[in-house]
XYZ file of C-alpha atoms in Angstrom:
773
model
C -0.175 0.005 -0.051
C 2.599 2.359 1.024
C 4.781 1.749 -2.110
C 1.349 2.458 -4.360
C 0.897 5.628 -2.858
C 4.622 6.900 -3.219
C 3.817 6.229 -6.918
C 1.099 8.490 -7.135
C 2.832 11.297 -5.034
C 5.498 11.333 -7.166
C 7.821 8.598 -5.862
C 9.010 10.991 -3.192
C 8.329 11.379 0.154
C 8.470 15.266 0.326
C 5.348 15.477 -1.819
C 5.867 19.311 -3.281
C 8.547 19.462 -5.775
C 7.265 17.248 -8.432
C 4.180 19.319 -8.496
C 6.036 22.572 -9.442
C 7.887 20.632 -12.010
C 4.854 19.994 -13.742
C 3.446 23.213 -13.763
C 6.569 25.163 -14.991
C 6.478 22.897 -18.026
C 3.544 23.720 -18.949
C 4.247 27.484 -18.842
C 6.586 27.369 -21.296
C 4.466 25.515 -23.920
C 1.690 28.039 -23.665
C 4.340 30.786 -24.015
C 5.911 29.207 -26.822
C 2.266 28.736 -28.585
C 1.620 32.387 -28.017
C 4.613 33.695 -29.489
C 4.456 31.736 -32.723
C 0.954 32.955 -33.238
C 2.179 36.748 -32.875
C 4.713 36.052 -35.335
C 2.464 34.203 -37.888
C 0.036 36.706 -37.651
C 1.342 40.333 -37.294
C 4.668 39.872 -39.270
C 2.463 39.122 -42.904
C 0.650 42.330 -41.884
C 3.454 44.304 -41.635
C 5.471 42.890 -44.972
C 2.142 43.763 -46.719
C 1.917 47.174 -45.638
C 5.354 48.129 -45.976
C 5.442 46.554 -49.338
C 2.610 48.718 -50.184
C 3.708 51.829 -49.186
C 7.137 51.670 -50.985
C 8.021 54.622 -53.358
C 9.298 54.651 -56.525
C 11.914 57.137 -57.534
C 9.951 58.377 -60.035
C 6.289 58.156 -58.595
C 6.539 59.143 -55.080
C 3.672 58.075 -53.116
C 2.305 55.582 -55.987
C 1.710 52.212 -54.950
C 3.127 49.621 -56.916
C 0.565 47.067 -56.817
C -2.370 48.509 -58.757
C -3.613 48.261 -62.268
C -1.583 49.081 -65.028
C -1.136 50.271 -68.882
C 0.819 48.126 -71.045
C 3.416 50.909 -71.384
C 3.702 51.560 -67.801
C 4.337 48.004 -67.462
C 7.051 48.171 -70.129
C 8.692 51.114 -67.938
C 8.839 48.604 -65.440
C 12.404 47.405 -65.667
C 11.751 44.036 -65.203
C 9.647 43.138 -68.141
C 11.308 45.765 -70.583
C 12.772 42.767 -72.176
C 9.361 40.626 -72.774
C 7.736 43.804 -74.284
C 10.646 44.195 -76.775
C 10.251 40.303 -77.286
C 6.310 40.364 -77.688
C 6.697 43.111 -80.518
C 9.299 41.359 -82.720
C 6.834 38.267 -82.632
C 3.732 40.388 -83.508
C 5.844 41.971 -86.526
C 7.069 38.407 -87.738
C 3.541 36.585 -87.272
C 1.936 39.778 -89.482
C 4.597 39.034 -92.238
C 3.525 35.165 -92.138
C 0.181 35.935 -92.406
C 0.538 38.506 -95.756
C 3.033 35.547 -97.081
C -0.217 33.094 -96.397
C -2.302 35.037 -97.974
C -0.413 35.757 -100.900
C 0.621 32.099 -101.461
C -3.400 31.276 -101.119
C -4.232 33.747 -104.006
C -1.299 32.103 -106.239
C -2.829 28.673 -105.234
C -6.324 30.072 -106.646
C -4.904 31.175 -109.781
C -2.925 27.971 -110.390
C -6.233 26.079 -109.567
C -8.412 28.383 -112.204
C -5.336 27.975 -115.015
C -5.467 23.710 -114.231
C -9.318 24.132 -114.543
C -9.002 25.952 -117.945
C -6.151 23.383 -119.212
C -8.599 20.558 -118.079
C -11.068 22.240 -120.053
C -8.736 22.716 -123.098
C -8.113 19.271 -123.336
C -11.568 18.136 -123.133
C -12.224 20.360 -125.774
C -9.190 18.832 -128.216
C -10.312 15.861 -127.311
C -13.661 16.703 -128.374
C -12.457 18.102 -131.610
C -10.252 15.195 -131.803
C -12.851 13.001 -132.025
C -15.469 15.112 -134.250
C -12.502 14.997 -136.476
C -12.417 11.190 -136.725
C -16.037 10.885 -137.232
C -15.827 13.592 -139.618
C -12.840 11.417 -141.325
C -14.847 8.059 -140.896
C -18.470 9.311 -142.215
C -16.359 10.662 -145.427
C -14.797 7.500 -145.878
C -17.637 5.748 -145.675
C -19.939 8.046 -147.974
C -17.105 7.897 -150.535
C -17.250 4.365 -150.973
C -21.410 4.399 -150.497
C -21.152 6.934 -153.419
C -18.304 4.924 -155.487
C -20.733 1.665 -154.853
C -24.188 3.536 -156.059
C -25.081 4.465 -159.576
C -27.260 7.482 -158.628
C -25.497 10.476 -157.749
C -26.522 12.962 -155.407
C -28.605 16.141 -156.959
C -28.293 19.594 -155.872
C -29.560 22.905 -157.285
C -30.257 22.084 -161.079
C -27.474 23.184 -163.378
C -27.997 25.428 -166.318
C -28.287 23.931 -169.385
C -29.242 25.790 -172.701
C -29.778 24.524 -175.779
C -27.326 24.443 -178.599
C -29.675 24.001 -181.805
C -31.582 27.145 -182.824
C -34.535 24.994 -184.227
C -35.503 21.694 -184.734
C -38.055 20.131 -187.382
C -41.331 19.162 -185.361
C -43.955 16.780 -188.153
C -46.784 18.717 -188.724
C -50.086 17.511 -187.474
C -52.944 16.653 -190.065
C -54.714 19.709 -188.141
C -54.210 22.434 -186.063
C -57.116 21.293 -183.731
C -55.195 18.042 -183.517
C -51.918 20.122 -181.588
C -50.739 18.825 -178.285
C -47.585 19.107 -176.813
C -45.811 15.788 -178.317
C -46.615 17.299 -182.136
C -46.429 20.909 -181.715
C -44.176 21.606 -179.110
C -40.298 21.962 -179.438
C -39.031 19.912 -176.474
C -35.560 20.296 -177.610
C -35.398 24.017 -176.361
C -36.547 23.417 -172.942
C -34.329 20.866 -171.308
C -35.071 19.842 -167.627
C -32.339 21.909 -166.705
C -32.563 24.907 -168.543
C -34.137 26.873 -165.821
C -37.405 27.616 -168.189
C -36.270 31.275 -169.915
C -39.280 33.174 -171.283
C -38.955 35.904 -173.852
C -42.163 38.198 -173.956
C -42.439 40.625 -177.308
C -42.351 43.945 -176.734
C -46.061 44.824 -177.988
C -45.051 48.644 -178.884
C -42.950 47.397 -181.624
C -45.957 45.912 -183.238
C -49.097 46.931 -185.135
C -51.413 45.283 -182.693
C -49.808 46.387 -179.578
C -51.563 50.184 -180.431
C -54.983 48.570 -179.615
C -54.628 46.534 -176.638
C -56.187 47.920 -173.577
C -53.954 50.071 -171.497
C -54.570 48.945 -168.411
C -54.098 45.313 -169.123
C -50.767 46.069 -171.139
C -49.520 48.056 -168.131
C -50.514 45.526 -165.734
C -48.625 42.697 -167.683
C -45.219 44.766 -168.768
C -44.893 45.310 -164.666
C -45.260 41.733 -164.027
C -42.877 41.269 -166.839
C -40.443 42.804 -165.370
C -40.569 41.306 -161.831
C -40.878 37.890 -163.527
C -37.657 35.470 -162.717
C -37.677 33.410 -165.885
C -38.098 36.024 -168.156
C -35.244 36.876 -170.314
C -33.860 39.101 -172.849
C -31.981 36.897 -175.075
C -34.382 35.141 -177.615
C -31.995 32.640 -178.907
C -32.153 30.541 -175.666
C -35.573 31.179 -175.097
C -38.082 28.113 -174.476
C -41.154 30.247 -174.257
C -42.076 33.292 -176.574
C -44.781 35.323 -174.974
C -47.450 37.367 -177.198
C -49.529 39.840 -175.309
C -53.009 40.752 -177.750
C -55.334 41.430 -174.943
C -57.878 42.086 -174.558
C -58.408 44.748 -177.478
C -60.178 47.858 -178.007
C -63.213 46.840 -180.147
C -63.491 49.881 -182.104
C -59.853 49.730 -183.095
C -59.633 45.901 -183.557
C -57.809 45.055 -186.769
C -59.555 42.371 -189.050
C -58.773 38.803 -188.389
C -56.462 38.466 -191.385
C -54.624 41.691 -190.677
C -53.775 40.002 -187.263
C -53.307 36.454 -188.466
C -50.415 38.413 -190.780
C -48.979 40.529 -187.995
C -48.479 37.332 -185.594
C -46.893 35.547 -188.643
C -44.209 38.242 -189.136
C -42.688 38.110 -185.689
C -39.285 37.486 -185.754
C -39.016 34.451 -184.087
C -42.656 32.803 -185.188
C -40.543 30.520 -187.593
C -43.318 29.707 -190.062
C -45.597 27.846 -187.631
C -45.277 29.954 -184.143
C -44.104 26.580 -182.119
C -43.275 27.451 -178.861
C -45.140 30.623 -178.959
C -47.849 31.850 -176.241
C -50.796 34.320 -176.989
C -51.904 35.380 -173.858
C -55.244 37.219 -174.782
C -56.462 38.379 -171.118
C -60.039 39.441 -170.396
C -60.888 42.443 -167.936
C -64.858 42.750 -168.804
C -67.042 39.747 -168.968
C -68.276 40.947 -172.563
C -64.710 40.219 -174.054
C -65.070 38.335 -177.631
C -63.308 35.904 -178.698
C -61.411 37.501 -181.816
C -58.834 34.696 -182.288
C -61.484 32.292 -183.057
C -61.169 33.155 -187.142
C -57.370 33.687 -186.651
C -54.839 30.800 -187.679
C -52.436 30.645 -184.961
C -50.640 27.724 -185.973
C -48.706 25.917 -183.233
C -48.712 28.572 -180.783
C -50.524 27.918 -177.428
C -53.574 30.366 -176.511
C -54.403 31.380 -172.867
C -57.818 33.175 -172.920
C -61.196 33.103 -170.902
C -63.574 32.481 -174.053
C -63.313 29.180 -176.315
C -65.577 27.331 -178.276
C -64.974 23.294 -178.680
C -63.739 23.267 -182.048
C -61.130 26.247 -181.075
C -59.872 24.454 -177.828
C -56.871 22.199 -177.703
C -56.644 20.242 -174.337
C -53.906 19.933 -172.609
C -52.382 22.533 -174.690
C -54.479 25.332 -174.839
C -54.676 27.447 -171.262
C -57.727 28.715 -169.830
C -57.348 31.350 -167.807
C -59.060 33.928 -165.476
C -59.996 37.284 -166.238
C -57.756 39.829 -164.837
C -60.285 41.991 -162.657
C -57.495 43.984 -160.570
C -55.541 44.831 -162.992
C -52.964 48.135 -161.855
C -54.347 47.917 -158.449
C -54.075 45.439 -155.588
C -57.457 43.836 -154.099
C -58.523 45.382 -150.638
C -58.240 42.464 -148.448
C -59.423 44.261 -145.762
C -62.935 44.298 -147.481
C -62.936 40.452 -148.045
C -65.289 38.911 -145.693
C -64.195 36.551 -142.505
C -64.670 32.897 -143.565
C -67.044 32.321 -140.567
C -69.815 32.055 -139.827
C -70.207 29.834 -142.570
C -74.034 29.976 -143.206
C -75.138 33.593 -144.350
C -78.188 35.365 -145.065
C -79.155 33.406 -148.368
C -78.865 30.084 -149.216
C -77.796 30.724 -152.836
C -77.967 33.953 -155.053
C -78.228 34.657 -159.047
C -78.543 37.299 -160.844
C -78.877 37.559 -164.458
C -80.419 37.997 -167.740
C -80.477 35.843 -170.888
C -80.502 38.000 -173.918
C -80.808 34.968 -176.636
C -82.007 31.769 -175.766
C -80.850 28.716 -177.408
C -84.097 28.371 -179.310
C -83.565 31.536 -181.426
C -80.144 30.390 -182.265
C -79.019 28.115 -185.158
C -79.392 25.385 -182.919
C -83.153 25.994 -182.804
C -84.370 23.040 -184.673
C -81.940 20.459 -183.740
C -83.001 21.263 -179.850
C -86.430 21.214 -180.533
C -86.515 18.096 -182.794
C -84.031 16.498 -179.921
C -86.954 17.401 -177.275
C -89.857 16.322 -179.213
C -88.528 12.728 -179.932
C -88.125 12.113 -175.894
C -84.349 12.744 -175.692
C -83.061 15.549 -173.214
C -83.340 18.895 -174.299
C -80.438 20.480 -174.912
C -81.476 23.919 -173.331
C -82.308 23.531 -169.823
C -82.912 27.438 -169.044
C -86.378 26.998 -168.801
C -86.594 24.096 -166.308
C -84.104 26.214 -164.287
C -85.861 29.272 -164.121
C -88.867 27.098 -163.124
C -87.204 25.260 -159.995
C -85.086 28.319 -158.901
C -88.430 30.485 -158.706
C -90.107 27.632 -156.747
C -87.503 27.302 -153.996
C -87.553 31.071 -153.636
C -91.460 31.092 -153.636
C -91.633 28.186 -150.765
C -89.631 30.062 -148.116
C -88.093 27.090 -146.893
C -84.723 29.316 -147.009
C -83.522 32.370 -148.416
C -82.685 32.559 -151.496
C -82.431 35.182 -153.652
C -82.741 34.653 -157.742
C -83.418 37.199 -160.203
C -83.588 36.840 -164.242
C -84.291 40.036 -165.270
C -81.778 42.326 -164.659
C -82.884 46.111 -163.256
C -80.594 47.862 -165.121
C -79.319 47.468 -168.913
C -77.605 44.228 -168.691
C -73.507 43.673 -169.821
C -72.976 42.660 -173.389
C -72.725 38.558 -173.559
C -72.081 36.222 -175.946
C -75.614 34.075 -177.271
C -77.087 31.605 -175.155
C -75.311 33.425 -172.539
C -76.447 34.646 -169.316
C -75.077 38.065 -169.119
C -73.994 39.936 -165.314
C -76.520 42.572 -164.029
C -75.548 45.572 -162.243
C -72.187 47.174 -161.061
C -69.506 44.896 -159.557
C -69.850 46.604 -156.075
C -73.752 45.702 -156.238
C -72.699 42.076 -157.414
C -69.892 42.068 -154.530
C -72.307 42.911 -151.924
C -75.312 40.234 -152.707
C -72.349 37.458 -152.752
C -71.220 38.577 -149.349
C -74.638 37.899 -148.016
C -74.821 34.407 -150.106
C -73.380 30.714 -149.255
C -73.515 29.908 -152.385
C -72.921 31.501 -155.985
C -75.291 29.619 -158.750
C -73.347 29.846 -162.068
C -75.847 28.740 -165.046
C -73.584 27.709 -168.376
C -74.160 29.009 -171.454
C -76.853 26.858 -173.300
C -74.511 26.398 -176.091
C -73.035 23.439 -175.936
C -70.201 23.980 -178.114
C -69.107 27.034 -175.951
C -66.433 25.285 -173.544
C -65.991 28.292 -171.180
C -66.948 32.074 -171.416
C -65.298 35.348 -169.704
C -69.290 35.817 -168.344
C -69.011 32.851 -166.605
C -65.524 33.029 -165.643
C -65.951 36.921 -164.368
C -69.015 34.811 -161.911
C -66.238 32.749 -160.557
C -63.830 35.152 -159.823
C -66.154 37.247 -157.665
C -67.743 34.275 -156.200
C -64.086 32.999 -154.950
C -63.007 36.721 -154.010
C -65.923 37.286 -151.172
C -66.325 33.743 -150.045
C -69.367 32.641 -152.087
C -69.029 28.635 -152.767
C -69.527 28.562 -156.399
C -72.211 26.162 -157.770
C -71.773 25.461 -161.665
C -74.742 24.419 -163.369
C -73.385 22.370 -166.287
C -70.858 20.049 -166.456
C -69.738 20.527 -169.924
C -67.919 23.521 -168.686
C -63.983 23.800 -168.449
C -62.906 25.957 -165.323
C -59.297 27.949 -165.412
C -56.180 25.488 -165.235
C -58.838 22.706 -164.887
C -55.717 20.319 -165.726
C -53.808 21.429 -162.615
C -56.441 22.739 -160.201
C -58.889 20.269 -158.252
C -61.831 22.163 -158.565
C -64.068 19.641 -156.949
C -62.553 21.048 -153.728
C -63.667 24.171 -153.844
C -66.621 24.205 -156.265
C -69.744 22.057 -156.670
C -70.249 21.114 -160.504
C -73.864 19.967 -161.184
C -75.569 18.301 -164.316
C -78.357 20.656 -165.110
C -80.925 17.730 -165.435
C -80.404 17.566 -161.795
C -81.555 21.175 -161.007
C -84.605 19.610 -159.194
C -82.532 18.222 -156.913
C -80.228 21.181 -155.991
C -81.840 22.635 -153.410
C -81.409 19.395 -151.355
C -77.716 18.828 -152.063
C -77.075 22.363 -150.863
C -78.673 21.820 -147.866
C -77.100 18.465 -146.897
C -73.999 19.733 -146.976
C -72.299 19.880 -143.662
C -70.450 23.284 -142.068
C -67.414 21.523 -141.918
C -67.476 20.852 -145.401
C -68.943 24.328 -146.767
C -65.906 25.817 -144.309
C -63.244 23.536 -145.851
C -64.638 24.152 -149.349
C -64.418 27.858 -148.628
C -61.121 28.089 -147.476
C -59.660 26.162 -150.607
C -61.613 29.096 -152.802
C -60.245 31.936 -151.184
C -56.585 30.030 -151.081
C -56.798 29.512 -155.044
C -58.664 33.039 -155.617
C -55.163 34.407 -153.866
C -52.840 32.408 -155.311
C -53.856 32.298 -159.384
C -56.603 34.681 -159.737
C -56.132 37.947 -157.424
C -53.460 40.100 -159.115
C -52.014 40.147 -162.590
C -48.926 39.061 -161.087
C -50.504 35.914 -159.850
C -52.177 35.778 -163.275
C -49.218 35.773 -165.526
C -47.249 33.398 -163.185
C -49.640 31.011 -163.004
C -49.627 31.007 -167.085
C -46.088 30.331 -167.641
C -46.487 28.062 -164.042
C -48.822 25.814 -166.146
C -46.517 25.506 -169.148
C -43.463 24.878 -167.008
C -45.565 22.010 -165.103
C -46.664 20.402 -168.585
C -43.373 20.013 -169.538
C -42.062 18.676 -166.297
C -39.481 21.474 -165.518
C -38.895 22.557 -162.094
C -39.995 25.796 -160.343
C -36.841 28.320 -159.664
C -35.461 27.893 -155.842
C -36.975 30.443 -153.590
C -34.898 33.106 -152.530
C -33.226 33.101 -149.345
C -34.158 35.829 -146.654
C -31.376 36.700 -144.362
C -32.675 36.205 -140.490
C -32.896 39.734 -138.282
C -30.729 38.808 -135.603
C -30.098 40.518 -132.503
C -26.092 40.620 -131.467
C -25.814 39.063 -128.144
C -22.701 38.303 -126.131
C -21.869 34.208 -125.255
C -19.264 33.435 -122.810
C -20.885 32.171 -119.577
C -20.024 28.161 -119.453
C -23.090 26.343 -119.279
C -23.815 24.116 -115.998
C -22.213 26.839 -113.513
C -25.261 27.817 -112.094
C -25.896 26.270 -108.841
C -29.752 27.209 -109.001
C -30.045 24.273 -112.109
C -31.562 21.341 -110.846
C -29.738 18.250 -111.871
C -31.245 15.733 -114.239
C -30.206 12.722 -111.990
C -29.787 9.376 -113.643
C -31.766 10.837 -116.831
C -29.814 9.256 -119.960
C -30.008 11.760 -122.777
C -28.108 9.212 -124.965
C -24.584 9.998 -126.218
C -22.551 12.730 -126.323
C -22.743 14.142 -130.171
C -19.473 14.135 -131.844
C -20.383 14.980 -135.166
C -20.212 18.718 -135.875
C -23.382 20.566 -136.633
C -24.915 18.729 -140.052
C -26.904 20.756 -142.435
C -29.822 19.055 -143.914
C -29.096 18.209 -147.620
C -31.206 20.418 -149.785
C -33.153 20.067 -153.287
C -33.269 16.263 -153.336
C -36.526 16.550 -155.229
C -36.112 18.675 -157.945
C -37.040 16.710 -160.876
C -39.639 14.656 -159.137
C -41.821 17.128 -158.027
C -43.159 17.940 -161.454
C -43.742 14.211 -162.177
C -45.152 13.243 -158.439
C -46.648 15.983 -156.952
C -48.275 18.022 -159.273
C -51.736 17.898 -157.872
C -50.589 18.671 -154.189
C -48.185 21.471 -155.348
C -51.040 22.877 -156.812
C -53.785 22.288 -154.311
C -51.995 23.388 -151.375
C -50.003 26.516 -150.135
C -47.406 27.936 -151.262
C -48.138 26.945 -154.243
C -46.069 25.563 -157.743
C -44.190 28.893 -158.034
C -41.054 27.988 -156.019
C -38.585 25.298 -155.420
C -38.264 24.633 -151.926
C -34.811 23.184 -150.419
C -37.234 20.086 -148.462
C -41.217 20.509 -147.665
C -42.948 18.667 -144.597
C -44.530 16.446 -147.342
C -41.444 14.923 -148.625
C -41.651 11.484 -148.798
C -39.542 9.291 -145.964
C -38.155 5.492 -146.143
C -39.500 3.328 -143.397
C -37.246 2.291 -140.944
C -36.909 -1.364 -142.168
C -36.005 -0.222 -145.194
C -32.024 -0.513 -144.211
C -32.703 -4.155 -144.126
C -34.489 -4.263 -147.710
C -31.466 -2.935 -149.986
C -32.008 0.800 -149.163
C -29.237 1.072 -146.706
C -26.814 3.877 -148.349
C -25.845 6.122 -145.944
C -27.412 4.227 -142.719
C -25.793 2.701 -139.513
C -27.581 0.056 -138.739
C -28.204 -0.970 -134.824
C -26.118 -3.370 -133.948
C -24.558 -3.944 -137.189
C -27.926 -4.837 -138.867
C -28.780 -7.087 -135.838
C -30.947 -4.677 -133.650
C -31.038 -4.549 -130.153
C -32.348 -2.083 -127.950
C -31.036 -0.273 -124.937
C -27.038 0.529 -125.114
C -27.256 -1.049 -128.681
C -30.170 1.316 -129.761
C -28.195 4.517 -128.212
C -25.015 3.553 -129.469
C -25.891 3.052 -133.196
C -27.650 5.829 -135.648
C -30.683 3.778 -136.469
C -33.490 4.921 -138.056
C -34.945 5.606 -141.739
C -32.514 8.917 -142.297
C -28.653 8.943 -142.471
C -27.991 11.490 -139.817
C -30.030 13.151 -137.097
C -29.999 16.578 -136.003
C -32.726 19.077 -134.598
C -32.902 22.483 -133.886
C -34.563 24.264 -130.304
C -36.916 27.006 -131.646
C -37.917 28.919 -128.492
C -40.592 31.646 -127.791
C -39.928 34.180 -125.350
C -40.759 37.706 -123.909
C -38.982 39.695 -121.545
C -38.248 36.505 -119.057
C -34.377 36.469 -119.240
C -33.698 34.455 -116.070
C -35.945 32.038 -117.119
C -34.571 31.942 -120.454
C -31.055 31.278 -119.494
C -32.209 28.727 -117.039
C -33.969 26.828 -120.194
C -31.125 27.011 -122.676
C -28.904 25.788 -119.592
C -30.842 22.577 -119.582
C -29.743 22.422 -123.588
C -26.098 21.861 -122.810
C -24.549 18.607 -123.966
C -28.057 17.728 -125.506
C -27.323 14.967 -128.145
C -27.851 15.861 -131.872
C -28.404 19.169 -130.968
C -27.771 21.698 -134.369
C -28.626 25.035 -133.069
C -31.075 26.586 -131.027
C -33.173 29.566 -132.144
C -34.295 32.349 -129.907
C -37.635 34.152 -131.284
C -37.629 37.188 -129.106
C -40.929 38.388 -129.433
C -40.813 41.548 -127.128
C -40.606 45.354 -128.391
C -37.861 46.108 -126.364
C -34.500 44.084 -126.744
C -32.523 41.821 -124.384
C -29.997 43.658 -121.890
C -26.667 44.603 -123.470
C -24.727 43.065 -120.460
C -26.888 39.782 -120.730
C -24.487 36.975 -121.091
C -25.798 34.000 -122.821
C -24.290 30.529 -122.019
C -22.174 28.915 -124.119
C -23.631 25.284 -124.428
C -21.407 24.065 -127.471
C -23.985 24.797 -130.270
C -25.031 28.357 -132.027
C -27.782 30.246 -129.848
C -29.415 32.272 -133.041
C -31.444 35.323 -131.330
C -34.373 36.695 -133.795
C -36.753 39.621 -133.901
C -39.980 38.498 -133.899
C -41.807 38.467 -137.427
C -45.378 37.405 -137.295
C -44.865 34.082 -139.186
C -44.560 31.933 -136.045
C -47.755 31.054 -134.018
C -48.236 33.716 -130.716
C -46.555 36.106 -132.923
C -42.943 34.930 -133.343
C -40.735 34.423 -136.592
C -38.412 32.237 -138.350
C -36.874 32.839 -141.288
C -33.605 31.633 -142.910
C -32.219 31.150 -139.102
C -34.534 27.995 -139.137
C -33.777 27.010 -142.943
C -30.500 26.912 -141.981
C -28.785 23.204 -140.770
C -31.258 20.527 -139.523
C -34.376 22.728 -139.114
C -34.971 23.153 -142.921
C -35.948 19.767 -143.177
C -38.642 19.151 -140.983
C -39.927 22.589 -140.163
C -43.533 22.107 -139.298
C -43.310 18.335 -138.168
C -41.288 17.006 -134.853
C -39.868 13.935 -136.696
C -36.912 12.719 -138.155
C -33.721 14.468 -139.170
C -33.751 18.448 -139.141
C -37.245 18.240 -136.730
C -37.671 21.588 -134.772
C -38.767 21.227 -130.846
C -41.185 24.095 -129.999
C -40.962 25.692 -126.472
C -41.937 28.310 -124.241
C -39.090 30.380 -122.317
C -39.419 27.634 -119.526
C -37.632 25.189 -121.189
C -37.897 22.574 -124.446
C -41.574 21.295 -124.719
C -40.232 17.560 -125.230
C -38.848 16.037 -122.375
C -36.498 13.559 -123.967
C -34.728 13.303 -127.252
C -34.250 10.024 -128.313
C -32.967 8.185 -132.041
C -34.411 5.257 -133.780
C -36.847 5.065 -136.551
C -39.465 7.691 -135.418
C -36.442 9.862 -135.036
C -36.840 12.505 -132.421
C -39.508 11.702 -129.766
């Protein structure tokens, strides 16, 4: 116990000293802690205060650790070197940036040069392919030309006769004259160009008695005719103008015959001569009836059966508008089809057939039960009955209110003046023309005048009497414009006229208008028609149509096609192989000598008529697509080497029924330049495209700074000329190149694709037997 107690008390017996030791050690530890606390707290505060109050040598009282500017900071001695380094680095960076921009500019220029070189290389490759293709085509064509027997024909070569005259066997009678026995073909070779010599009527006695108006009109027509020549030694036809003659000065038949035979190139019988006796009035007399004209052809409006030589003489229309053009504004419109009167007729018969020399024969035929020769009384009775029935409005008058015009025996004379007759015909759907009762009278000037006036104002002629020979009847299909009814059917005329539909009536009226304008309307048309009749009979082609340059608008082209970012992509649309052949002009004038042999009636009975030879027409026949397998393979490149095919073989070969296929796009536009440029851009790379004709259908020209795209083919900008629909026009630009071959139809070589400024009307172009589709 005592030991334990001692340990608790410090192990000493006295008990006070250990306690003191413990107390003193505790005091030292507390002092030491307090001292360290004072040092750690107050020393940083004193140092901070001291540092913030140190004065600079030049800025007394200014503290150091405050915000300073860059220059002030650089003034500090410790950072001046760093500022100099920063400025040097900044200058070097600026120099490097300038060099970088310069290098980028040079790189861009080099890239443009690379693209231009690539384009030049592509163009050179394309030109090389074209040259190779041209060489191949030329070699192939040369082999074909060497193998075939028939050469290609172009414009006719003018070949003139060498002989002055050829003895032609005389016919047994002048009534039997035809071209084969009264015409000298040796003076008119097929390639002669049909030279015509016209006698100057003022140098001969008969020229003093010719109607002055007709003489002046024909002389004006002669001066502008392309066939007239002053060299009589090479002429094919010799024209003599005789009438109409003034009745008071008319020479005797024997004197006129002697004057004709004394012409310098008459050559005893007058072969290859043409005597023109035009009538300006309905009462023109047939004064050549008792004149011996030998082998000369006669062109006039009045013929007797004993005088007329079919296929040799020419029935012509009267020359009403001698020195003035007809007023087309006064001609009524084609519609409405039906007019006020169903039909009309005005005339007076001065001398009936019964009072003529044939009265006895006609009366005996009628007594014996045969058909009477004169139906005029029956015609009068029937037409009056139709008028009195009032089923239709008709106008028939058989007695003139004023003095009727002079006329031939048995012929219905005209009533009133021309203006009054025209006004009545303007209100008539049909115009009745009653032929003379004398069957020997083939045609009369009065009947021809009625026909002329009816066609002029659109009244459909109804001719009662099938024996009549209408003007140019061997060339014109008169049944397309005129109703020819035998006189015995007079009781059925009313029924027949009412049964004709409006469609047929309008077609006949339009055809009659075309015939009147093309062959009857002016002195030029009458003279040209007479010459065209003879030229067609002897199968000489017409003169080529005169080419007229197109009125083009200057424009700049240079923008490469395909650079417009707004252009739509065609996607996977395959437009066919790229065209490697240069623009190819369609062959022209390939049917020079076949038109007058195969297309006579079509040329004469449809526009534009037989007066010109055209490079090609929409009516030219084409071979079927299978012709290349039936021996007509000249110029063809068969599909698959002749085995045919589709798809790739079809696109890769030049098949079809023509040797080459190219087309022209014609676009009409009106002040929509942006849309037009986009449409032209889409034509870039189009296979078989020959050219693009843009018809600018606006009075304001396009902008001068407008840049047209370069699509690889010519773009012809043309002002509108009122030829195409919607006011558009297209002349020689459409005729040049491929477009001339197919100007009106979308098919085969030389096609035309019509489109507005919004794009091409056809969605796709392909090749084959049908050409453009």
